mmCIF file of C-alpha atoms in Angstrom:
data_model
loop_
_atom_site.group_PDB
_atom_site.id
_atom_site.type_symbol
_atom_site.label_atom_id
_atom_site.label_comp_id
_atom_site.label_asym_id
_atom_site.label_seq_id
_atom_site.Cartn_x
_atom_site.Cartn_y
_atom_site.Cartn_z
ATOM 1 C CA UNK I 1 120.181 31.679 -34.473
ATOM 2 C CA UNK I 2 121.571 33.887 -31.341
ATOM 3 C CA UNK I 3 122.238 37.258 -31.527
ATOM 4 C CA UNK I 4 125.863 37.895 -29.678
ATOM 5 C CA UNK I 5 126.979 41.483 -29.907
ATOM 6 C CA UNK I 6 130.665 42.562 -28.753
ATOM 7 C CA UNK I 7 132.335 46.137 -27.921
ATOM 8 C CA UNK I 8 135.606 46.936 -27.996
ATOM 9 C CA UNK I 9 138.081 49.699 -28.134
ATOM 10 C CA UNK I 10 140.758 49.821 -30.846
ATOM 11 C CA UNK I 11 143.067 51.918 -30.270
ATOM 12 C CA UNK I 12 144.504 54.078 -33.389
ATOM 13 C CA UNK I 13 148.302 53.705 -34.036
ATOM 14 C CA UNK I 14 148.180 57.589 -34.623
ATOM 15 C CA UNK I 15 146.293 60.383 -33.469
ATOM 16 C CA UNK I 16 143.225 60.710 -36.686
ATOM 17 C CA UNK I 17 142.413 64.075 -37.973
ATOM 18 C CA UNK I 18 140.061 65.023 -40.733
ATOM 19 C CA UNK I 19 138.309 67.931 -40.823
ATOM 20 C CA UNK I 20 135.436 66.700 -38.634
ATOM 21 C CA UNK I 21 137.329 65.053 -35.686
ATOM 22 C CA UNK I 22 140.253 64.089 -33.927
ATOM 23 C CA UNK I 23 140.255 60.579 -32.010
ATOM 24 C CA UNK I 24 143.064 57.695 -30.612
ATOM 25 C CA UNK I 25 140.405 55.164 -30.033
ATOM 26 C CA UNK I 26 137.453 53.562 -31.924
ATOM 27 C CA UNK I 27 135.135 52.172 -30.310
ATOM 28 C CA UNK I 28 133.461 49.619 -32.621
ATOM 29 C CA UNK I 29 130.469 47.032 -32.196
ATOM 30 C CA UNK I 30 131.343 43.234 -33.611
ATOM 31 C CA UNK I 31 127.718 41.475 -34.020
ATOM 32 C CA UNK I 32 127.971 37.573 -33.554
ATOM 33 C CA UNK I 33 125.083 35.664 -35.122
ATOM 34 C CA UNK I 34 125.812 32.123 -33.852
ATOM 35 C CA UNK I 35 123.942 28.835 -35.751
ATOM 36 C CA UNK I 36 124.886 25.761 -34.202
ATOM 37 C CA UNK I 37 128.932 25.063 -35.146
ATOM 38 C CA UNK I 38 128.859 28.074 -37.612
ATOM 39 C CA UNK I 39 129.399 31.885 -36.154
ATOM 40 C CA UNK I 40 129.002 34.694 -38.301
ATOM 41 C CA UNK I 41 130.645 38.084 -38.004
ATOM 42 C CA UNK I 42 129.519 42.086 -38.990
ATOM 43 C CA UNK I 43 131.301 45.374 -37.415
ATOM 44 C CA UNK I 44 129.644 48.974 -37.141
ATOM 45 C CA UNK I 45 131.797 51.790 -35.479
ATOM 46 C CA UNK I 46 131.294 54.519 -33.228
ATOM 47 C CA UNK I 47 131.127 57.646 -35.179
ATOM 48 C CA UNK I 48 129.987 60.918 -33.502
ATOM 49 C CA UNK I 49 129.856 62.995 -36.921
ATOM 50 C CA UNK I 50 126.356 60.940 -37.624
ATOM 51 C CA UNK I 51 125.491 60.919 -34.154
ATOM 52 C CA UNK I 52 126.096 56.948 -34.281
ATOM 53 C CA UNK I 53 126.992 55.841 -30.653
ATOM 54 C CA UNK I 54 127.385 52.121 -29.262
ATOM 55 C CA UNK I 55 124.664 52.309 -27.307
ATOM 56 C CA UNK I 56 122.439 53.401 -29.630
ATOM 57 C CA UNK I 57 123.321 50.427 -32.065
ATOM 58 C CA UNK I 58 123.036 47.974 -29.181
ATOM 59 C CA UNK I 59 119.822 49.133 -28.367
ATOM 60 C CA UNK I 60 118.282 48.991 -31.973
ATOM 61 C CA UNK I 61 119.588 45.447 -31.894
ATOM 62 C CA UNK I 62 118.410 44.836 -28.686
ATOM 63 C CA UNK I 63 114.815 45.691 -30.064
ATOM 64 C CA UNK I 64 114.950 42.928 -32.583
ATOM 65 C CA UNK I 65 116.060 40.632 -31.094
ATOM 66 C CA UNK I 66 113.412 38.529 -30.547
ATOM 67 C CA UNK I 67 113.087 38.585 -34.961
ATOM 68 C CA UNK I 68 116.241 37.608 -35.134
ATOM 69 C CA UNK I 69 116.623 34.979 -33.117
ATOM 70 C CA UNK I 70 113.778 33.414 -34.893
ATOM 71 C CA UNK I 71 114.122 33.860 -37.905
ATOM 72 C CA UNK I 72 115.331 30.865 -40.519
ATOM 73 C CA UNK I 73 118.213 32.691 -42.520
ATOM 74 C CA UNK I 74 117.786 31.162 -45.822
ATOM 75 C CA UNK I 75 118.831 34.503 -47.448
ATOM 76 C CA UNK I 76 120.799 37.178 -46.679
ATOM 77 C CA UNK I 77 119.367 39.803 -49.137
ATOM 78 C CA UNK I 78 115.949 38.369 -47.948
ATOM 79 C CA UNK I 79 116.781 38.933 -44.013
ATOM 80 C CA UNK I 80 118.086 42.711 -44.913
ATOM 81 C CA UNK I 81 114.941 43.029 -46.310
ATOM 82 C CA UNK I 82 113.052 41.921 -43.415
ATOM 83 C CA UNK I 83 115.164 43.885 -40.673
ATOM 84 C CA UNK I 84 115.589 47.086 -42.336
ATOM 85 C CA UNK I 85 112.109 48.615 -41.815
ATOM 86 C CA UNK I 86 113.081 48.190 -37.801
ATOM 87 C CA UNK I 87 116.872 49.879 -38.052
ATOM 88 C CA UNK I 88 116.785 52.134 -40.971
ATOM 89 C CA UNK I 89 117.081 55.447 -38.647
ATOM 90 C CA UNK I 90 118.393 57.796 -39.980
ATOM 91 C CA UNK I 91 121.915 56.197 -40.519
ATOM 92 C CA UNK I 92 121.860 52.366 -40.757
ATOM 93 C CA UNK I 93 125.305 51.096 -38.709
ATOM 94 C CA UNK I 94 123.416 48.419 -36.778
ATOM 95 C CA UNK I 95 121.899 47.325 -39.550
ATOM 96 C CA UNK I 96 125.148 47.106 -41.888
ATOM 97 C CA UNK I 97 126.972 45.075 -38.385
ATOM 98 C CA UNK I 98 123.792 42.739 -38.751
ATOM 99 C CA UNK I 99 123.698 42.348 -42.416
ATOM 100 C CA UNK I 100 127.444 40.915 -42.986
ATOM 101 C CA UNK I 101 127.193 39.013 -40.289
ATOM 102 C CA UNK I 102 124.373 37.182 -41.912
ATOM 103 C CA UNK I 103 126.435 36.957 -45.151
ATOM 104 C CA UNK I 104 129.278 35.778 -43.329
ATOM 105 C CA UNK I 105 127.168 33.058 -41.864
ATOM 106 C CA UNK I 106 125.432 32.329 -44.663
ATOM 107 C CA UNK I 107 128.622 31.472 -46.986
ATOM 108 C CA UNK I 108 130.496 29.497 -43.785
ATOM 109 C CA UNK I 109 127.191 27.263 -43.948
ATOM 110 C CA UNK I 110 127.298 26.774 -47.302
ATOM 111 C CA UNK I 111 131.478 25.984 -47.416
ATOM 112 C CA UNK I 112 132.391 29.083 -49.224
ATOM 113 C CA UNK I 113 134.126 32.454 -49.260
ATOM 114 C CA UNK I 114 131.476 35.037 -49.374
ATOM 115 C CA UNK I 115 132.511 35.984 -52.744
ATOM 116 C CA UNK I 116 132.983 33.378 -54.795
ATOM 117 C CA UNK I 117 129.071 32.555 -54.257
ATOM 118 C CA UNK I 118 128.366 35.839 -55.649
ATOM 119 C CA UNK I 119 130.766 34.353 -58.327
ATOM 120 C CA UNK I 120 133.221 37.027 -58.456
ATOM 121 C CA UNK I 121 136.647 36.313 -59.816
ATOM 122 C CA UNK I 122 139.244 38.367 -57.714
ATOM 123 C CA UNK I 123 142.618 37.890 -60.424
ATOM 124 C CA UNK I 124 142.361 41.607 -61.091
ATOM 125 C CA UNK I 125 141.484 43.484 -57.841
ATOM 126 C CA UNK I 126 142.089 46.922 -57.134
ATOM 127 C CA UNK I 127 145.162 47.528 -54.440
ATOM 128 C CA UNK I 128 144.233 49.744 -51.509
ATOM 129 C CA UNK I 129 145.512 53.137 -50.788
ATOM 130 C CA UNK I 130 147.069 53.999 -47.203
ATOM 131 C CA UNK I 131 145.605 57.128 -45.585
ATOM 132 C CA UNK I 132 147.583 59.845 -44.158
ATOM 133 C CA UNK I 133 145.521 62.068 -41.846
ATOM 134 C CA UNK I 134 145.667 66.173 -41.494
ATOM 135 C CA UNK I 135 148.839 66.978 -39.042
ATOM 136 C CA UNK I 136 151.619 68.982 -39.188
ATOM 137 C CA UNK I 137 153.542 68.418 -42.507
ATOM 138 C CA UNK I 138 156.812 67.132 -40.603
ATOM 139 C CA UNK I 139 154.512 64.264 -39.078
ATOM 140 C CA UNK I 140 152.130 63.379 -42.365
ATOM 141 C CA UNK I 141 155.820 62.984 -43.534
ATOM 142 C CA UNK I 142 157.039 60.555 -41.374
ATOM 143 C CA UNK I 143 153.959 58.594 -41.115
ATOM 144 C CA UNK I 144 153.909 58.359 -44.737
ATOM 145 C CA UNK I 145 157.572 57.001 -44.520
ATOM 146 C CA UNK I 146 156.437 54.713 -41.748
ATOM 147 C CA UNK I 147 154.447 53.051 -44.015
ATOM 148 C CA UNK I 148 155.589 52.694 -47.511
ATOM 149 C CA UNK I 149 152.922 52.137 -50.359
ATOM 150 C CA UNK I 150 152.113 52.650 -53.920
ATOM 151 C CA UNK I 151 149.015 54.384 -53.110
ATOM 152 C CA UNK I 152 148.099 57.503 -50.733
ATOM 153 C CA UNK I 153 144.904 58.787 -49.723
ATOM 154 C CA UNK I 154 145.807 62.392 -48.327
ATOM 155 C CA UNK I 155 143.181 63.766 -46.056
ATOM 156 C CA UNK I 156 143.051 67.798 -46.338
ATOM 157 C CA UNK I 157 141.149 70.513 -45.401
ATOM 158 C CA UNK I 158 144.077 73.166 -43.693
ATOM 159 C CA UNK I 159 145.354 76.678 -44.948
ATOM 160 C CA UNK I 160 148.247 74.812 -46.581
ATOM 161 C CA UNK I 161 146.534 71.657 -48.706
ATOM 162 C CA UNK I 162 148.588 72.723 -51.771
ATOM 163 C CA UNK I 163 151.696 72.849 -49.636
ATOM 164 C CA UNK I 164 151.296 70.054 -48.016
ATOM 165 C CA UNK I 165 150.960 67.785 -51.359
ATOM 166 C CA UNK I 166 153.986 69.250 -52.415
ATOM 167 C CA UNK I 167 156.462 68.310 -49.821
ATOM 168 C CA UNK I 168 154.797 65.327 -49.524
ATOM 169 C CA UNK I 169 155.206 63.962 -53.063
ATOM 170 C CA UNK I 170 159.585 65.367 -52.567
ATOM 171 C CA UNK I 171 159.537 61.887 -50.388
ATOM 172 C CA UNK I 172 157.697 59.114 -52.943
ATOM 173 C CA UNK I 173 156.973 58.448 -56.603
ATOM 174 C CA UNK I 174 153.563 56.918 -55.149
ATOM 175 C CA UNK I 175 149.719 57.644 -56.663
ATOM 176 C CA UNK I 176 148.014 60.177 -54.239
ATOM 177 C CA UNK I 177 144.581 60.350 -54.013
ATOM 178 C CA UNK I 178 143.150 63.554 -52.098
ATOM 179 C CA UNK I 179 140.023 63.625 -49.856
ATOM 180 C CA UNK I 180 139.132 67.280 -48.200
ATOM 181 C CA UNK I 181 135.999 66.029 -46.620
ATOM 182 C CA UNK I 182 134.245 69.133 -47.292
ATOM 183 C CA UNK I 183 136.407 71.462 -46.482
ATOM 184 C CA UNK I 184 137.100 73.329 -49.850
ATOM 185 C CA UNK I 185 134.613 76.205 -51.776
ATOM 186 C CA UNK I 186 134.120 75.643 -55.961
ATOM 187 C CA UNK I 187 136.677 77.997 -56.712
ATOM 188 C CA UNK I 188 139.512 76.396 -54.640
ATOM 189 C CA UNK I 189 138.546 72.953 -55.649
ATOM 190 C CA UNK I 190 139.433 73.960 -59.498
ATOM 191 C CA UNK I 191 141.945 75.967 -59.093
ATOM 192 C CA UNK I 192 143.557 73.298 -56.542
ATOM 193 C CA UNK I 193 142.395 70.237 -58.974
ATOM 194 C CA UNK I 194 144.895 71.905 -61.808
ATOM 195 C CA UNK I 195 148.058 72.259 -59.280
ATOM 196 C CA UNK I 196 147.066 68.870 -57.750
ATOM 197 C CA UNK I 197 147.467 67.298 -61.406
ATOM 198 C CA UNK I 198 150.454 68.142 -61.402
ATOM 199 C CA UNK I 199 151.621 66.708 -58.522
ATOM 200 C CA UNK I 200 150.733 63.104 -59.181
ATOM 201 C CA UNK I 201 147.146 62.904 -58.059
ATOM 202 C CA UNK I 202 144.550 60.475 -59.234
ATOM 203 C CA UNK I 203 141.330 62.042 -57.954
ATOM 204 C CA UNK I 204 139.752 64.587 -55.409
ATOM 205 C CA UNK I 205 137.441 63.237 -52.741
ATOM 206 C CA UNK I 206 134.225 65.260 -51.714
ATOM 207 C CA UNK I 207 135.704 68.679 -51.829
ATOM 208 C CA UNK I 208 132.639 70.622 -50.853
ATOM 209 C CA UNK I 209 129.937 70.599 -48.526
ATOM 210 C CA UNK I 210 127.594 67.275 -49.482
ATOM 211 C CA UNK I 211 124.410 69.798 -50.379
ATOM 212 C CA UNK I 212 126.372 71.887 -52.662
ATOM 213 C CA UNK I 213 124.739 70.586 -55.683
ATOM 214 C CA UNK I 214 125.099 73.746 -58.111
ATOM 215 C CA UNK I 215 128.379 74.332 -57.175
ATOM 216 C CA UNK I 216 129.333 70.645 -58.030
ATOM 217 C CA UNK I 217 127.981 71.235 -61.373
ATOM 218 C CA UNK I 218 130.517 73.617 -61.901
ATOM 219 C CA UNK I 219 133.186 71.545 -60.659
ATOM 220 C CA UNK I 220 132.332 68.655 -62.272
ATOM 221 C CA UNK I 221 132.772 70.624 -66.000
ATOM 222 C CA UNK I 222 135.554 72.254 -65.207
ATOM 223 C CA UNK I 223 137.884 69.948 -62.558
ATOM 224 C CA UNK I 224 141.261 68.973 -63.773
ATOM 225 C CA UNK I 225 140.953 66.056 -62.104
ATOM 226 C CA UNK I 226 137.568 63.121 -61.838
ATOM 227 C CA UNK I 227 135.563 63.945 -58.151
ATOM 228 C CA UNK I 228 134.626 61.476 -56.251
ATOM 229 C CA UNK I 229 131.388 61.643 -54.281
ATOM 230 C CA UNK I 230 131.671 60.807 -50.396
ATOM 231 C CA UNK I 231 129.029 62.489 -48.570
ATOM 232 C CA UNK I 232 126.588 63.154 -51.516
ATOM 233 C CA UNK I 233 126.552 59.322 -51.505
ATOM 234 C CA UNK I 234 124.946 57.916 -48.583
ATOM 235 C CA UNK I 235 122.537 55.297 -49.511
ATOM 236 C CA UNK I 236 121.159 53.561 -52.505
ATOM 237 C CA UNK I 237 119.072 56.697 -54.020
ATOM 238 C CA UNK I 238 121.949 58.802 -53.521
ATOM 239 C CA UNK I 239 123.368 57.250 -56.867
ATOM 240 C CA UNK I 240 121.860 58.142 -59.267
ATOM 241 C CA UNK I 241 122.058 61.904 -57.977
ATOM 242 C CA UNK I 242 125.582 61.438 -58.259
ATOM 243 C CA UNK I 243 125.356 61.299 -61.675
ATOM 244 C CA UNK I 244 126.389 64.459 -63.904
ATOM 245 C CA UNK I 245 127.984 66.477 -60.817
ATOM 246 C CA UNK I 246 130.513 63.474 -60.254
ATOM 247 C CA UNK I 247 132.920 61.209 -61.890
ATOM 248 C CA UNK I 248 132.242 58.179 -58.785
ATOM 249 C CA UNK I 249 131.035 57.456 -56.378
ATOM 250 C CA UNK I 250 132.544 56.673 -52.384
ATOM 251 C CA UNK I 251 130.306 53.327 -51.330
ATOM 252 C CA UNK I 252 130.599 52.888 -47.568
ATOM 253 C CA UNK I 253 129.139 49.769 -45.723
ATOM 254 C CA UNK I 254 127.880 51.521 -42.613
ATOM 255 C CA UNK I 255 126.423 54.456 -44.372
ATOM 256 C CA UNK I 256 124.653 52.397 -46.718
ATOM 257 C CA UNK I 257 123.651 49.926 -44.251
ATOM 258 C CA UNK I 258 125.753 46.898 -45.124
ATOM 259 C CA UNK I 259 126.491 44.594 -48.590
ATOM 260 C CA UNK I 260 123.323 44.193 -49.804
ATOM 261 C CA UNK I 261 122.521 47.762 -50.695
ATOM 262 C CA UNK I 262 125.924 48.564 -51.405
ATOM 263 C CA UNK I 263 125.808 45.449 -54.052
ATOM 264 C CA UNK I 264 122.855 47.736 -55.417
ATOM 265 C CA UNK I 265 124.606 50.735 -55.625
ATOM 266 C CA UNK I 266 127.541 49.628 -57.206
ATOM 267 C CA UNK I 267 125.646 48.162 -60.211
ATOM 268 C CA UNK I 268 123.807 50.789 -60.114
ATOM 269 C CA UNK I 269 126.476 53.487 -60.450
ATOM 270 C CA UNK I 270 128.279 50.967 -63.157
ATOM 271 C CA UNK I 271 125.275 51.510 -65.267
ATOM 272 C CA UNK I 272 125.747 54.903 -65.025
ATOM 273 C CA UNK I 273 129.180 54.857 -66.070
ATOM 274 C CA UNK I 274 130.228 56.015 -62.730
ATOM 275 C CA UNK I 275 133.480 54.715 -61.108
ATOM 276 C CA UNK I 276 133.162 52.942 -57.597
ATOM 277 C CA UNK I 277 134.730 53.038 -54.909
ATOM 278 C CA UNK I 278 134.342 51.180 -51.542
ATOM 279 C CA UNK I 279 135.997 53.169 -48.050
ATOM 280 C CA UNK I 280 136.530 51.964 -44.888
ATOM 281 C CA UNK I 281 135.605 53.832 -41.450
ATOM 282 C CA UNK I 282 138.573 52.603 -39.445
ATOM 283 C CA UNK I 283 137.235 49.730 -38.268
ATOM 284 C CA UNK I 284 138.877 45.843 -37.608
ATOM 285 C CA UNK I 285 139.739 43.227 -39.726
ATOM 286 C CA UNK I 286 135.699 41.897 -39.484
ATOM 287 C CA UNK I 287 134.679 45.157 -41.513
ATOM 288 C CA UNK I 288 137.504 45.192 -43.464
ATOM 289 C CA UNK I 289 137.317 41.651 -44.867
ATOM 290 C CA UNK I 290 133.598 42.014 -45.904
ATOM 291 C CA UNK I 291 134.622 44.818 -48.049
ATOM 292 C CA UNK I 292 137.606 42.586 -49.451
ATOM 293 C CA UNK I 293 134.648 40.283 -50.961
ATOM 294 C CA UNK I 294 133.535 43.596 -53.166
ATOM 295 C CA UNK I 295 137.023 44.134 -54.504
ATOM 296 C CA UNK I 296 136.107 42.396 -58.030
ATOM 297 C CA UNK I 297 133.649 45.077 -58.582
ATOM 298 C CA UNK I 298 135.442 47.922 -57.640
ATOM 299 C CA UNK I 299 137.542 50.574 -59.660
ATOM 300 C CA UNK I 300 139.212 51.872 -56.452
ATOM 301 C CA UNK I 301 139.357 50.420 -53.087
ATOM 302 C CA UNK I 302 140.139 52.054 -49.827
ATOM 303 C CA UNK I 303 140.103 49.891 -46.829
ATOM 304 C CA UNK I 304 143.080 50.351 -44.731
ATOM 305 C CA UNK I 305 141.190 50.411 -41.393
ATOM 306 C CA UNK I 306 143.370 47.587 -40.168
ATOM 307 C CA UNK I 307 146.897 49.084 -40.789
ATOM 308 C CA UNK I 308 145.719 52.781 -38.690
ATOM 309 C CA UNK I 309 144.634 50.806 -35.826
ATOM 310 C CA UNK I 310 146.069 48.074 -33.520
ATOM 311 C CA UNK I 311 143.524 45.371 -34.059
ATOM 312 C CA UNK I 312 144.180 42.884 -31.707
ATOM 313 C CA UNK I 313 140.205 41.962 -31.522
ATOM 314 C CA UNK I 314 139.972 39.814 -34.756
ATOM 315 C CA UNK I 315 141.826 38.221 -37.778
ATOM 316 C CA UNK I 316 140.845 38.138 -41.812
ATOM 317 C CA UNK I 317 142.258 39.787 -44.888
ATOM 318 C CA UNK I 318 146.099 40.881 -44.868
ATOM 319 C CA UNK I 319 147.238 43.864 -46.704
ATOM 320 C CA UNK I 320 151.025 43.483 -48.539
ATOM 321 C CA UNK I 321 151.660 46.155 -50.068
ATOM 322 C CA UNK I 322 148.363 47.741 -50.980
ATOM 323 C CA UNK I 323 147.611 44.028 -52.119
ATOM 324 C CA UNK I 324 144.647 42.425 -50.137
ATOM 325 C CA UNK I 325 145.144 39.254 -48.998
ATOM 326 C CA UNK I 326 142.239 36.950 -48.417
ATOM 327 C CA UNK I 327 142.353 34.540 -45.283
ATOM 328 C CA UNK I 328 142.161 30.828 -45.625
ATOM 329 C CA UNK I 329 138.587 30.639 -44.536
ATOM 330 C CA UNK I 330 135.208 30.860 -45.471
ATOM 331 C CA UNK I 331 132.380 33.248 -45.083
ATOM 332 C CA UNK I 332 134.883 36.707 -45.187
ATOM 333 C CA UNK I 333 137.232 35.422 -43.615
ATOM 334 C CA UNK I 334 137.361 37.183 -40.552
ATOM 335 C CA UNK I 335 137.062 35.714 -36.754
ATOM 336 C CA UNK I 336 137.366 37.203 -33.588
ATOM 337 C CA UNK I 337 140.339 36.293 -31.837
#
């Protein structure tokens, strides 16, 4: 098996602002793992808010190589197993990037998509939302109106949140969904939850800071609306953490480090009557179609990396709509152009 790793630069179709970070380009690592006829594709990104560079995930790969290039993949939950003791870190991207490539090339050995030989049935899966990031209202406007879609994740986090939601719902009948990444205190979470009700929303992502875990007690019994946990989830024991100070829970591949553990997590959080959800970190169409092969298991889905940025790097899953698309192929689906 060779280890093949790729970096590119995709370049956002609009400027991205949440309350972190502005960028116009995302840099992203593709890992090839290459058997013979049969290539198999994972994707980590660039993301300075978890001090993940490119280099840093080339050069954890670059340490393991040797392992990797040896070893008999037989199993892809086996092989996580293996590798993560070497690329845990503190935040697993280069292991996520190494652990759907291995499913990918697992199920394109074996003839399959990825998910039906997990035996998922995909008839009733969730439709993705479309994210509109923090600018001025005149421009979340028109980018909303650039794209039209049954389902908007707002991004907020400004002097004007309330405001914003309510010119923005004058233009569509759509769901919103509201993330402020933080940004909000308990008070102004409830008191915005109640106005945000009213103006069509579904849910509130991680409105306060991720260690606020007495305030989110309070939220959580008095919200108008269920809370969704983003970063109070990070990895597997992060779950069941979750439970009693949110409604769900935000899975995300690269946090977690990849589907494996994020196959843990969401059984584990549907045993806890959680609701599960599965973002995206504005990445390609290879990211984005391994998180298409979750979509049976998912209550909400929101993995609209490829429509914010030009991908011109690889193909996969195609989004009509807010309907995912699977491609014609095995594995996940996704190839690099």
């Amino acid at each position: 098996m060779q280890l093949i790793l790729h970096s590119f630069n995709l370049q956002l179709r609009h400027t991205f602002t949440i309350t972190h970070e502005s960028r116009d380009v995302q840099p992203t690592l593709i890992v090839e793992l290459r058997d013979g006829e049969f290539s198999g594709f994972g994707e980590a990104t660039e993301t300075p808010y978890y001090g993940v560079t490119m280099a840093k995930m080339s050069a954890q790969l670059e340490g393991v190589r040797s392992l990797i290039e040896n070893y008999d993949l037989q199993n892809p939950e086996q092989f996580w197993s293996d590798l993560y003791p070497y690329l845990k870190d503190e935040h697993p991207f280069a292991l996520c990037a190494l652990d759907i490539a291995a499913n990918d090339l697992w199920a394109k050995k074996k003839g399959q998509p990825l998910y039906k030989l997990w035996g998922l049935n995909t008839t009733k899966n969730p439709i993705t939302d479309y994210t509109i990031g923090i600018d001025t209202i005149e421009k979340m406007v028109e980018k909303m109106q650039e794209v039209p879609f049954p389902l908007y994740k707002i991004k907020l986090g400004t002097k004007d949140d309330i405001k914003i939601v309510q010119e923005l719902r004058k233009h569509t009948d759509a769901v919103f969904r509201v993330d402020a990444n933080t940004a909000w205190d308990v008070e102004e979470t409830i008191k915005n939850s109640f106005a945000l009700k009213k103006l069509g929303v579904e849910f509130i992502e991680q409105p306060m800071k991720a260690d606020n875990w007495e305030g989110m007690k309070k939220v959580f019994a008095e919200s108008a609306l269920p809370i969704i946990a983003d970063e109070s989830c990070i990895v597997e024991e992060d779950v069941a953490r979750c439970f009693g100070f949110f409604h769900g829970v935000n899975v995300k591949l690269m946090k977690c480090g990849g589907l494996t553990p994020a196959r843990r997590m969401i059984a584990q959080a549907h045993t806890l009557g959680l609701k599960v959800m599965v973002g995206c970190m504005t990445e390609s169409n290879v990211g984005c179609s391994a998180i298409a092969q979750l979509l049976p298991l998912l209550d909400y889905v929101d993995m609209d990396g490829i429509l914010l940025v030009d991908d011109k790097i690889s193909t996969g899953v195609t989004i009509d709509y807010g309907k995912v698309i699977y491609a014609n192929e095995n594995g996940t689906g996704a190839k690099l152009i």
